[in-house]
mmCIF file of C-alpha atoms and ligand atoms in Angstrom:
data_model
loop_
_atom_site.group_PDB
_atom_site.id
_atom_site.type_symbol
_atom_site.label_atom_id
_atom_site.label_comp_id
_atom_site.label_asym_id
_atom_site.label_seq_id
_atom_site.Cartn_x
_atom_site.Cartn_y
_atom_site.Cartn_z
ATOM 1 C CA MET A 29 9.215 4.480 6.295
ATOM 2 C CA ALA A 30 7.301 2.485 3.257
ATOM 3 C CA ARG A 31 5.099 4.629 0.344
ATOM 4 C CA ILE A 32 1.701 2.495 0.022
ATOM 5 C CA SER A 33 -1.214 2.708 -1.660
ATOM 6 C CA PHE A 34 -4.330 1.269 0.438
ATOM 7 C CA ILE A 35 -7.055 0.319 -2.212
ATOM 8 C CA GLY A 36 -10.976 -0.615 -0.677
ATOM 9 C CA LEU A 37 -11.525 1.502 2.609
ATOM 10 C CA GLY A 38 -14.453 -0.901 3.947
ATOM 11 C CA ASN A 39 -15.296 -2.561 7.184
ATOM 12 C CA MET A 40 -11.852 -4.263 7.067
ATOM 13 C CA GLY A 41 -9.477 -1.966 4.800
ATOM 14 C CA ALA A 42 -10.126 1.833 6.861
ATOM 15 C CA PRO A 43 -9.205 -0.081 10.347
ATOM 16 C CA MET A 44 -5.946 -2.148 8.792
ATOM 17 C CA SER A 45 -5.161 0.958 6.659
ATOM 18 C CA ILE A 46 -4.986 3.199 9.746
ATOM 19 C CA ASN A 47 -2.386 0.254 11.576
ATOM 20 C CA LEU A 48 -0.457 1.283 9.018
ATOM 21 C CA ILE A 49 -0.969 4.688 9.440
ATOM 22 C CA LYS A 50 0.407 4.671 13.192
ATOM 23 C CA SER A 51 2.869 1.986 12.540
ATOM 24 C CA GLY A 52 4.548 5.453 10.593
ATOM 25 C CA HIS A 53 4.338 4.212 6.938
ATOM 26 C CA ASP A 54 3.172 7.074 4.406
ATOM 27 C CA LEU A 55 -1.067 6.217 3.209
ATOM 28 C CA SER A 56 -2.274 7.346 0.066
ATOM 29 C CA VAL A 57 -5.880 5.463 -0.313
ATOM 30 C CA PHE A 58 -8.547 4.999 -3.215
ATOM 31 C CA ASP A 59 -12.184 3.635 -2.584
ATOM 32 C CA VAL A 60 -15.155 4.485 -4.924
ATOM 33 C CA PHE A 61 -17.000 5.131 -1.666
ATOM 34 C CA ALA A 62 -14.713 8.692 -0.945
ATOM 35 C CA GLN A 63 -16.463 8.591 2.594
ATOM 36 C CA SER A 64 -14.752 4.926 3.528
ATOM 37 C CA MET A 65 -11.790 7.426 2.936
ATOM 38 C CA GLU A 66 -12.861 10.028 5.862
ATOM 39 C CA SER A 67 -11.857 7.984 8.965
ATOM 40 C CA VAL A 68 -8.380 6.774 7.093
ATOM 41 C CA VAL A 69 -8.065 10.137 6.028
ATOM 42 C CA ALA A 70 -8.437 12.107 9.741
ATOM 43 C CA GLU A 71 -5.435 9.581 10.700
ATOM 44 C CA GLY A 72 -3.112 11.280 8.682
ATOM 45 C CA ALA A 73 -3.317 9.185 4.750
ATOM 46 C CA HIS A 74 -4.029 11.203 1.228
ATOM 47 C CA ALA A 75 -6.968 10.810 -0.389
ATOM 48 C CA ALA A 76 -6.194 10.165 -4.246
ATOM 49 C CA LYS A 77 -8.493 10.357 -6.842
ATOM 50 C CA SER A 78 -8.361 7.206 -8.391
ATOM 51 C CA ALA A 79 -6.927 4.124 -7.591
ATOM 52 C CA VAL A 80 -4.119 4.526 -10.519
ATOM 53 C CA GLU A 81 -3.581 8.100 -8.587
ATOM 54 C CA SER A 82 -2.945 6.481 -5.233
ATOM 55 C CA ALA A 83 -0.777 3.584 -6.838
ATOM 56 C CA GLN A 84 2.268 5.919 -8.573
ATOM 57 C CA ASN A 85 5.904 5.840 -6.953
ATOM 58 C CA VAL A 86 4.879 3.654 -4.055
ATOM 59 C CA ASP A 87 6.852 0.463 -2.595
ATOM 60 C CA PHE A 88 3.293 -1.774 -2.154
ATOM 61 C CA ILE A 89 0.217 -1.731 -3.170
ATOM 62 C CA LEU A 90 -2.265 -3.701 -0.841
ATOM 63 C CA SER A 91 -5.978 -3.827 -2.077
ATOM 64 C CA MET A 92 -9.163 -5.347 0.300
ATOM 65 C CA LEU A 93 -11.779 -5.571 -2.354
ATOM 66 C CA PRO A 94 -15.815 -7.161 -1.683
ATOM 67 C CA GLY A 95 -14.768 -10.517 -4.449
ATOM 68 C CA GLY A 96 -12.642 -11.038 -7.138
ATOM 69 C CA LYS A 97 -14.588 -9.424 -9.947
ATOM 70 C CA HIS A 98 -13.621 -5.758 -8.262
ATOM 71 C CA VAL A 99 -9.977 -7.069 -7.699
ATOM 72 C CA LYS A 100 -9.539 -8.458 -11.595
ATOM 73 C CA GLU A 101 -11.300 -5.058 -12.587
ATOM 74 C CA LEU A 102 -8.694 -3.228 -10.866
ATOM 75 C CA TYR A 103 -6.050 -4.760 -11.440
ATOM 76 C CA LEU A 104 -6.558 -6.004 -15.283
ATOM 77 C CA GLY A 105 -9.757 -3.564 -16.198
ATOM 78 C CA GLN A 106 -9.880 -0.721 -18.649
ATOM 79 C CA SER A 107 -7.958 1.397 -16.246
ATOM 80 C CA GLY A 108 -5.773 -1.643 -14.881
ATOM 81 C CA LEU A 109 -3.163 -0.984 -12.335
ATOM 82 C CA LEU A 110 -0.885 -3.391 -13.528
ATOM 83 C CA LYS A 111 -0.493 -1.563 -16.801
ATOM 84 C CA SER A 112 -0.130 2.225 -14.420
ATOM 85 C CA ILE A 113 2.713 0.230 -12.700
ATOM 86 C CA ALA A 114 4.625 -1.742 -14.952
ATOM 87 C CA GLY A 115 8.383 -1.474 -14.619
ATOM 88 C CA SER A 116 8.287 -0.293 -11.089
ATOM 89 C CA LYS A 117 9.651 -2.351 -8.559
ATOM 90 C CA THR A 118 5.712 -2.003 -6.347
ATOM 91 C CA VAL A 119 4.880 -5.469 -5.387
ATOM 92 C CA VAL A 120 1.131 -5.936 -4.956
ATOM 93 C CA ILE A 121 -0.321 -7.366 -2.238
ATOM 94 C CA ASP A 122 -4.141 -7.819 -2.164
ATOM 95 C CA SER A 123 -5.911 -9.142 0.755
ATOM 96 C CA SER A 124 -9.516 -9.508 -0.143
ATOM 97 C CA THR A 125 -11.198 -12.596 -0.273
ATOM 98 C CA ILE A 126 -11.142 -14.088 -3.794
ATOM 99 C CA GLU A 127 -10.991 -17.445 -6.519
ATOM 100 C CA THR A 128 -7.475 -18.629 -5.981
ATOM 101 C CA GLU A 129 -7.635 -18.882 -10.028
ATOM 102 C CA THR A 130 -8.183 -15.101 -9.722
ATOM 103 C CA ALA A 131 -4.576 -14.471 -7.351
ATOM 104 C CA LYS A 132 -2.907 -16.679 -9.845
ATOM 105 C CA LEU A 133 -4.378 -15.226 -12.918
ATOM 106 C CA ILE A 134 -3.526 -11.362 -11.715
ATOM 107 C CA ALA A 135 0.307 -13.394 -10.541
ATOM 108 C CA ARG A 136 0.700 -13.825 -13.895
ATOM 109 C CA HIS A 137 -0.177 -10.560 -15.034
ATOM 110 C CA ALA A 138 1.997 -9.069 -12.499
ATOM 111 C CA ARG A 139 5.114 -10.893 -13.429
ATOM 112 C CA GLU A 140 4.277 -10.435 -17.141
ATOM 113 C CA ASN A 141 4.365 -6.647 -16.602
ATOM 114 C CA GLY A 142 7.552 -6.639 -14.104
ATOM 115 C CA CYS A 143 5.984 -6.392 -10.269
ATOM 116 C CA SER A 144 5.753 -8.903 -7.869
ATOM 117 C CA PHE A 145 2.539 -10.616 -6.619
ATOM 118 C CA VAL A 146 1.229 -11.754 -3.336
ATOM 119 C CA ASP A 147 -2.221 -13.097 -2.383
ATOM 120 C CA ALA A 148 -2.615 -12.484 1.348
ATOM 121 C CA PRO A 149 -6.233 -13.109 2.713
ATOM 122 C CA VAL A 150 -6.749 -12.552 6.226
ATOM 123 C CA SER A 151 -8.866 -13.987 9.123
ATOM 124 C CA GLY A 152 -9.656 -12.031 12.825
ATOM 125 C CA GLY A 153 -12.405 -10.251 11.203
ATOM 126 C CA VAL A 154 -12.827 -6.734 11.978
ATOM 127 C CA GLY A 155 -11.955 -6.641 15.303
ATOM 128 C CA GLY A 156 -8.687 -8.397 14.284
ATOM 129 C CA ALA A 157 -8.689 -5.885 12.026
ATOM 130 C CA LYS A 158 -9.125 -3.074 14.734
ATOM 131 C CA ALA A 159 -6.572 -4.885 16.870
ATOM 132 C CA GLY A 160 -3.770 -5.416 14.997
ATOM 133 C CA THR A 161 -4.067 -8.927 15.347
ATOM 134 C CA LEU A 162 -5.177 -10.826 11.690
ATOM 135 C CA ALA A 163 -3.849 -13.986 10.962
ATOM 136 C CA PHE A 164 -2.474 -13.416 7.145
ATOM 137 C CA MET A 165 -2.027 -16.724 4.495
ATOM 138 C CA VAL A 166 0.686 -15.486 2.279
ATOM 139 C CA GLY A 167 1.197 -17.262 -1.392
ATOM 140 C CA GLY A 168 3.870 -16.107 -2.971
ATOM 141 C CA CYS A 169 7.554 -16.921 -3.305
ATOM 142 C CA ASP A 170 10.061 -16.871 -0.447
ATOM 143 C CA LYS A 171 11.982 -13.903 -1.695
ATOM 144 C CA ASP A 172 8.510 -11.565 -1.878
ATOM 145 C CA TYR A 173 6.907 -13.383 1.609
ATOM 146 C CA GLN A 174 9.865 -11.565 2.655
ATOM 147 C CA LEU A 175 9.759 -8.538 1.491
ATOM 148 C CA VAL A 176 5.892 -8.164 2.278
ATOM 149 C CA LYS A 177 6.152 -9.651 6.062
ATOM 150 C CA PRO A 178 7.003 -6.390 8.116
ATOM 151 C CA ILE A 179 4.210 -4.442 6.712
ATOM 152 C CA LEU A 180 1.907 -7.285 7.243
ATOM 153 C CA GLU A 181 3.116 -7.697 10.749
ATOM 154 C CA CYS A 182 1.803 -4.006 11.475
ATOM 155 C CA MET A 183 -1.511 -5.133 10.762
ATOM 156 C CA GLY A 184 -1.362 -8.612 11.540
ATOM 157 C CA LYS A 185 -0.317 -10.954 14.542
ATOM 158 C CA ASN A 186 0.108 -14.276 13.417
ATOM 159 C CA ILE A 187 1.821 -13.823 9.399
ATOM 160 C CA PHE A 188 1.885 -17.586 7.722
ATOM 161 C CA HIS A 189 3.679 -18.301 4.336
ATOM 162 C CA ALA A 190 1.417 -21.174 2.647
ATOM 163 C CA GLY A 191 3.100 -21.905 -0.177
ATOM 164 C CA ASP A 192 2.912 -20.795 -3.729
ATOM 165 C CA ILE A 193 0.277 -18.281 -5.652
ATOM 166 C CA GLY A 194 -2.787 -18.827 -4.836
ATOM 167 C CA ALA A 195 -1.976 -21.195 -1.866
ATOM 168 C CA GLY A 196 -2.949 -18.188 0.345
ATOM 169 C CA GLN A 197 -6.126 -18.342 -1.524
ATOM 170 C CA SER A 198 -6.830 -21.949 -0.630
ATOM 171 C CA ALA A 199 -5.470 -22.149 3.099
ATOM 172 C CA LYS A 200 -8.464 -19.301 3.690
ATOM 173 C CA ALA A 201 -11.553 -21.143 1.949
ATOM 174 C CA CYS A 202 -10.358 -24.256 3.748
ATOM 175 C CA ASN A 203 -10.588 -22.144 7.194
ATOM 176 C CA ASN A 204 -14.041 -20.443 6.373
ATOM 177 C CA MET A 205 -15.097 -24.451 5.592
ATOM 178 C CA LEU A 206 -14.233 -25.791 8.363
ATOM 179 C CA LEU A 207 -15.606 -22.455 10.105
ATOM 180 C CA GLY A 208 -19.026 -22.465 8.374
ATOM 181 C CA ILE A 209 -19.137 -26.207 8.740
ATOM 182 C CA MET A 210 -18.352 -25.598 12.942
ATOM 183 C CA MET A 211 -20.977 -22.739 13.510
ATOM 184 C CA ALA A 212 -23.439 -24.389 11.563
ATOM 185 C CA GLY A 213 -23.088 -27.676 14.054
ATOM 186 C CA THR A 214 -22.805 -25.755 16.588
ATOM 187 C CA ALA A 215 -26.260 -23.566 15.979
ATOM 188 C CA GLU A 216 -27.732 -26.633 15.312
ATOM 189 C CA VAL A 217 -26.985 -28.541 18.594
ATOM 190 C CA LEU A 218 -27.921 -25.194 20.757
ATOM 191 C CA ASN A 219 -31.057 -25.552 19.193
ATOM 192 C CA MET A 220 -31.667 -28.876 19.944
ATOM 193 C CA GLY A 221 -30.586 -28.169 23.358
ATOM 194 C CA LYS A 222 -33.225 -25.963 23.786
ATOM 195 C CA ARG A 223 -35.899 -28.121 22.721
ATOM 196 C CA ILE A 224 -35.214 -30.741 24.896
ATOM 197 C CA GLY A 225 -34.954 -28.646 28.091
ATOM 198 C CA LEU A 226 -31.830 -27.730 28.658
ATOM 199 C CA ASP A 227 -30.782 -23.981 29.054
ATOM 200 C CA PRO A 228 -28.053 -22.484 26.786
ATOM 201 C CA SER A 229 -25.168 -20.919 28.728
ATOM 202 C CA THR A 230 -25.506 -24.044 30.600
ATOM 203 C CA LEU A 231 -24.898 -26.421 27.969
ATOM 204 C CA SER A 232 -22.353 -24.253 26.531
ATOM 205 C CA ASP A 233 -20.261 -23.936 29.586
ATOM 206 C CA ILE A 234 -20.278 -27.615 29.447
ATOM 207 C CA MET A 235 -19.283 -28.204 25.549
ATOM 208 C CA LYS A 236 -16.800 -25.836 26.173
ATOM 209 C CA ASN A 237 -15.302 -27.655 28.729
ATOM 210 C CA SER A 238 -15.943 -31.402 27.275
ATOM 211 C CA THR A 239 -14.701 -31.942 24.141
ATOM 212 C CA GLY A 240 -17.335 -30.730 21.572
ATOM 213 C CA SER A 241 -15.390 -27.434 22.543
ATOM 214 C CA ASN A 242 -14.523 -25.445 19.395
ATOM 215 C CA TRP A 243 -13.913 -21.751 18.169
ATOM 216 C CA ALA A 244 -17.740 -21.044 18.242
ATOM 217 C CA LEU A 245 -18.564 -22.186 21.515
ATOM 218 C CA GLN A 246 -15.380 -20.161 23.314
ATOM 219 C CA SER A 247 -15.587 -17.432 21.708
ATOM 220 C CA TYR A 248 -19.034 -16.508 19.000
ATOM 221 C CA ASN A 249 -21.714 -18.268 21.163
ATOM 222 C CA PRO A 250 -24.114 -18.085 18.177
ATOM 223 C CA ALA A 251 -27.120 -17.972 21.383
ATOM 224 C CA PRO A 252 -28.361 -14.549 22.820
ATOM 225 C CA GLY A 253 -27.367 -14.392 25.941
ATOM 226 C CA VAL A 254 -25.158 -16.876 26.315
ATOM 227 C CA MET A 255 -21.644 -13.870 25.750
ATOM 228 C CA ASP A 256 -21.340 -10.803 25.931
ATOM 229 C CA ASN A 257 -19.920 -8.624 23.090
ATOM 230 C CA VAL A 258 -20.928 -11.047 20.395
ATOM 231 C CA PRO A 259 -22.974 -10.003 17.002
ATOM 232 C CA SER A 260 -25.549 -12.509 18.542
ATOM 233 C CA SER A 261 -26.323 -10.459 21.522
ATOM 234 C CA ASN A 262 -26.765 -8.114 19.447
ATOM 235 C CA ASN A 263 -29.209 -8.418 17.461
ATOM 236 C CA TYR A 264 -26.687 -10.423 14.690
ATOM 237 C CA ASP A 265 -25.586 -6.940 13.902
ATOM 238 C CA GLY A 266 -21.411 -6.384 12.806
ATOM 239 C CA GLY A 267 -18.750 -9.094 12.772
ATOM 240 C CA PHE A 268 -18.468 -11.239 9.440
ATOM 241 C CA ARG A 269 -21.637 -11.132 7.442
ATOM 242 C CA VAL A 270 -23.535 -13.503 6.017
ATOM 243 C CA ASP A 271 -22.845 -12.845 2.997
ATOM 244 C CA LEU A 272 -19.076 -12.922 3.118
ATOM 245 C CA MET A 273 -19.473 -16.585 4.385
ATOM 246 C CA HIS A 274 -21.427 -17.145 1.680
ATOM 247 C CA LYS A 275 -18.996 -16.332 -0.374
ATOM 248 C CA ASP A 276 -16.025 -17.915 1.237
ATOM 249 C CA LEU A 277 -18.245 -21.256 1.109
ATOM 250 C CA GLY A 278 -18.691 -21.452 -2.333
ATOM 251 C CA LEU A 279 -14.784 -20.467 -2.945
ATOM 252 C CA ALA A 280 -14.409 -23.473 -0.851
ATOM 253 C CA MET A 281 -16.808 -25.573 -3.231
ATOM 254 C CA GLU A 282 -15.238 -24.204 -6.401
ATOM 255 C CA LEU A 283 -11.904 -25.913 -4.826
ATOM 256 C CA SER A 284 -13.648 -28.776 -3.758
ATOM 257 C CA ARG A 285 -15.012 -29.010 -7.431
ATOM 258 C CA ARG A 286 -11.328 -28.678 -9.358
ATOM 259 C CA SER A 287 -10.144 -31.333 -6.884
ATOM 260 C CA GLU A 288 -12.402 -33.535 -6.841
ATOM 261 C CA SER A 289 -12.592 -33.846 -2.958
ATOM 262 C CA PRO A 290 -15.243 -35.030 -1.091
ATOM 263 C CA THR A 291 -16.825 -32.285 1.005
ATOM 264 C CA PRO A 292 -20.471 -33.422 3.032
ATOM 265 C CA LEU A 293 -19.890 -30.919 5.379
ATOM 266 C CA GLY A 294 -19.425 -28.353 3.521
ATOM 267 C CA SER A 295 -21.510 -28.659 1.071
ATOM 268 C CA ASN A 296 -24.350 -29.025 3.123
ATOM 269 C CA ALA A 297 -22.678 -25.515 5.166
ATOM 270 C CA TYR A 298 -23.020 -23.566 1.554
ATOM 271 C CA ALA A 299 -26.562 -24.629 1.046
ATOM 272 C CA LEU A 300 -27.713 -24.082 5.247
ATOM 273 C CA TYR A 301 -25.718 -20.233 4.380
ATOM 274 C CA SER A 302 -27.814 -20.386 1.015
ATOM 275 C CA LEU A 303 -30.309 -21.173 2.653
ATOM 276 C CA HIS A 304 -30.183 -18.557 5.203
ATOM 277 C CA LYS A 305 -29.107 -15.489 2.833
ATOM 278 C CA SER A 306 -32.466 -16.427 0.365
ATOM 279 C CA LYS A 307 -34.669 -15.709 3.169
ATOM 280 C CA GLY A 308 -33.300 -11.906 3.739
ATOM 281 C CA ALA A 309 -30.550 -12.442 5.597
ATOM 282 C CA GLY A 310 -27.474 -11.218 4.033
ATOM 283 C CA GLY A 311 -26.686 -8.387 6.775
ATOM 284 C CA LEU A 312 -26.687 -10.153 9.262
ATOM 285 C CA ASP A 313 -23.738 -11.792 11.271
ATOM 286 C CA PHE A 314 -22.694 -15.300 10.832
ATOM 287 C CA SER A 315 -23.424 -16.751 13.725
ATOM 288 C CA SER A 316 -27.608 -15.749 12.844
ATOM 289 C CA ILE A 317 -27.481 -19.329 10.843
ATOM 290 C CA LEU A 318 -28.774 -20.343 14.471
ATOM 291 C CA GLU A 319 -32.553 -18.101 13.340
ATOM 292 C CA LEU A 320 -32.589 -20.285 10.058
ATOM 293 C CA TYR A 321 -33.505 -23.232 12.782
ATOM 294 C CA LEU A 322 -35.617 -21.373 15.052
ATOM 295 C CA ALA A 323 -37.267 -20.168 12.110
ATOM 296 C CA ASN A 324 -38.083 -23.926 10.944
ATOM 297 C CA LYS A 325 -39.727 -24.402 14.625
ATOM 298 C CA THR A 326 -42.837 -26.693 13.282
ATOM 299 C CA GLU A 327 -44.581 -26.350 17.305
HETATM 300 P P1 NAD B 413 -16.472 -3.951 2.926
HETATM 301 O O1 NAD B 413 -17.752 -3.873 1.904
HETATM 302 O O2 NAD B 413 -16.911 -3.394 4.052
HETATM 303 O O3 NAD B 413 -15.893 -3.243 2.039
HETATM 304 C C1 NAD B 413 -15.031 -3.657 0.551
HETATM 305 C C2 NAD B 413 -14.664 -1.995 0.256
HETATM 306 O O4 NAD B 413 -14.310 -1.758 -1.334
HETATM 307 C C3 NAD B 413 -15.758 -1.284 -0.043
HETATM 308 O O5 NAD B 413 -15.549 0.299 0.945
HETATM 309 C C4 NAD B 413 -16.146 0.233 -1.504
HETATM 310 O O6 NAD B 413 -16.677 0.663 -1.226
HETATM 311 C C5 NAD B 413 -14.471 -0.693 -1.977
HETATM 312 N N1 NAD B 413 -14.683 -0.755 -3.224
HETATM 313 C C6 NAD B 413 -14.802 -1.309 -4.246
HETATM 314 N N2 NAD B 413 -14.535 -1.595 -5.189
HETATM 315 C C7 NAD B 413 -13.541 -0.581 -5.160
HETATM 316 C C8 NAD B 413 -12.987 0.030 -6.390
HETATM 317 N N3 NAD B 413 -12.641 -0.836 -8.000
HETATM 318 N N4 NAD B 413 -12.253 0.534 -6.178
HETATM 319 C C9 NAD B 413 -11.678 0.836 -4.625
HETATM 320 N N5 NAD B 413 -12.712 0.408 -3.860
HETATM 321 C C10 NAD B 413 -13.470 -0.295 -4.006
HETATM 322 O O7 NAD B 413 -15.787 -5.193 2.826
HETATM 323 P P2 NAD B 413 -15.275 -5.859 4.064
HETATM 324 O O8 NAD B 413 -15.987 -6.612 4.588
HETATM 325 O O9 NAD B 413 -13.866 -4.780 4.768
HETATM 326 O O10 NAD B 413 -13.813 -7.150 3.361
HETATM 327 C C11 NAD B 413 -13.243 -6.601 2.517
HETATM 328 C C12 NAD B 413 -12.495 -7.764 1.869
HETATM 329 O O11 NAD B 413 -12.231 -8.617 3.150
HETATM 330 C C13 NAD B 413 -13.390 -9.228 1.611
HETATM 331 O O12 NAD B 413 -13.075 -10.218 0.465
HETATM 332 C C14 NAD B 413 -14.050 -10.217 2.870
HETATM 333 O O13 NAD B 413 -14.248 -11.354 1.944
HETATM 334 C C15 NAD B 413 -13.129 -10.102 3.119
HETATM 335 N N6 NAD B 413 -12.577 -10.654 4.449
HETATM 336 C C16 NAD B 413 -13.628 -10.107 5.460
HETATM 337 C C17 NAD B 413 -14.003 -10.205 6.613
HETATM 338 C C18 NAD B 413 -15.237 -9.747 8.017
HETATM 339 O O14 NAD B 413 -15.432 -9.961 9.127
HETATM 340 N N7 NAD B 413 -15.559 -8.096 7.083
HETATM 341 C C19 NAD B 413 -13.068 -11.044 7.387
HETATM 342 C C20 NAD B 413 -11.673 -11.695 6.853
HETATM 343 C C21 NAD B 413 -11.845 -11.479 4.800
#
């Protein structure tokens, strides 16, 4: 049994920490929004009054925060966690999706404070977090990867060692750029199919069993009514928010800029999601990108 501080108990963090408790670990949790801690406390976690309190005398700290600025503030800010755990053997795992450069910066400070740090963003969404089937993409040295793997296995099915510090975030940005391109492409085709008289369910069946098959068609169809139990059949509620896809495509664009990699498809997906978000769709599931095409219908 490990002592774990879990910080950030939102849509992802709450079910992930519940899976850690169910695996027998001792959890001290903290969220700036106290109500977020209730479901986890009901499962046996201790609710701390601050991040610093939650991180005292633990083996691991796991953070699951909205973005890079929150993670930077948590570890390097005024009451920065890294200072408060300096010299301890605590291993820090950040599973938020953030900039590769921010992960590297925090890792540098962690090293200076004598602590270990890995970036370990996830794929699999809220469903995967609840079911304990997330994919983790870990960036860090081999020794730290071996240390965190058994902890991550309590929350995920596939634990990948992507490479050195920051590689987990880079792999996540690559995956989500492909996901954004694939979802927008699938929505674009389904919209055209409908306008030329094809039934969305029939067309989806055809493409699912042809060379156009992809994850969106297999598991997450963006057209309402084609598939049960997906956000498109629930007014695009739940699932993976447009805000988050927009953030992830922005992270991918930054990597493209830094590496001078041509990403015309990624750039277009980013532009589409920016437009969609600007029309007030930020809180909807990302498969709602289909609505952007419907809204543009002129006839
Ligand atoms: P969320 O907004 O539901 O949860 C974030 C939580 O962090 C909130 O409860 C918030 O109150 C808390 N928080 C913010 N700042 C804090 C601080 N300084 N100290 C303590 N708590 C703080 O977000 P989410 O959907 O759980 O996503 C978390 C991360 O996981 C994001 O980086 C996101 O990109 C990534 N992610 C999300 C999904 C998804 O499907 N939702 C999938 C993969 C990855």
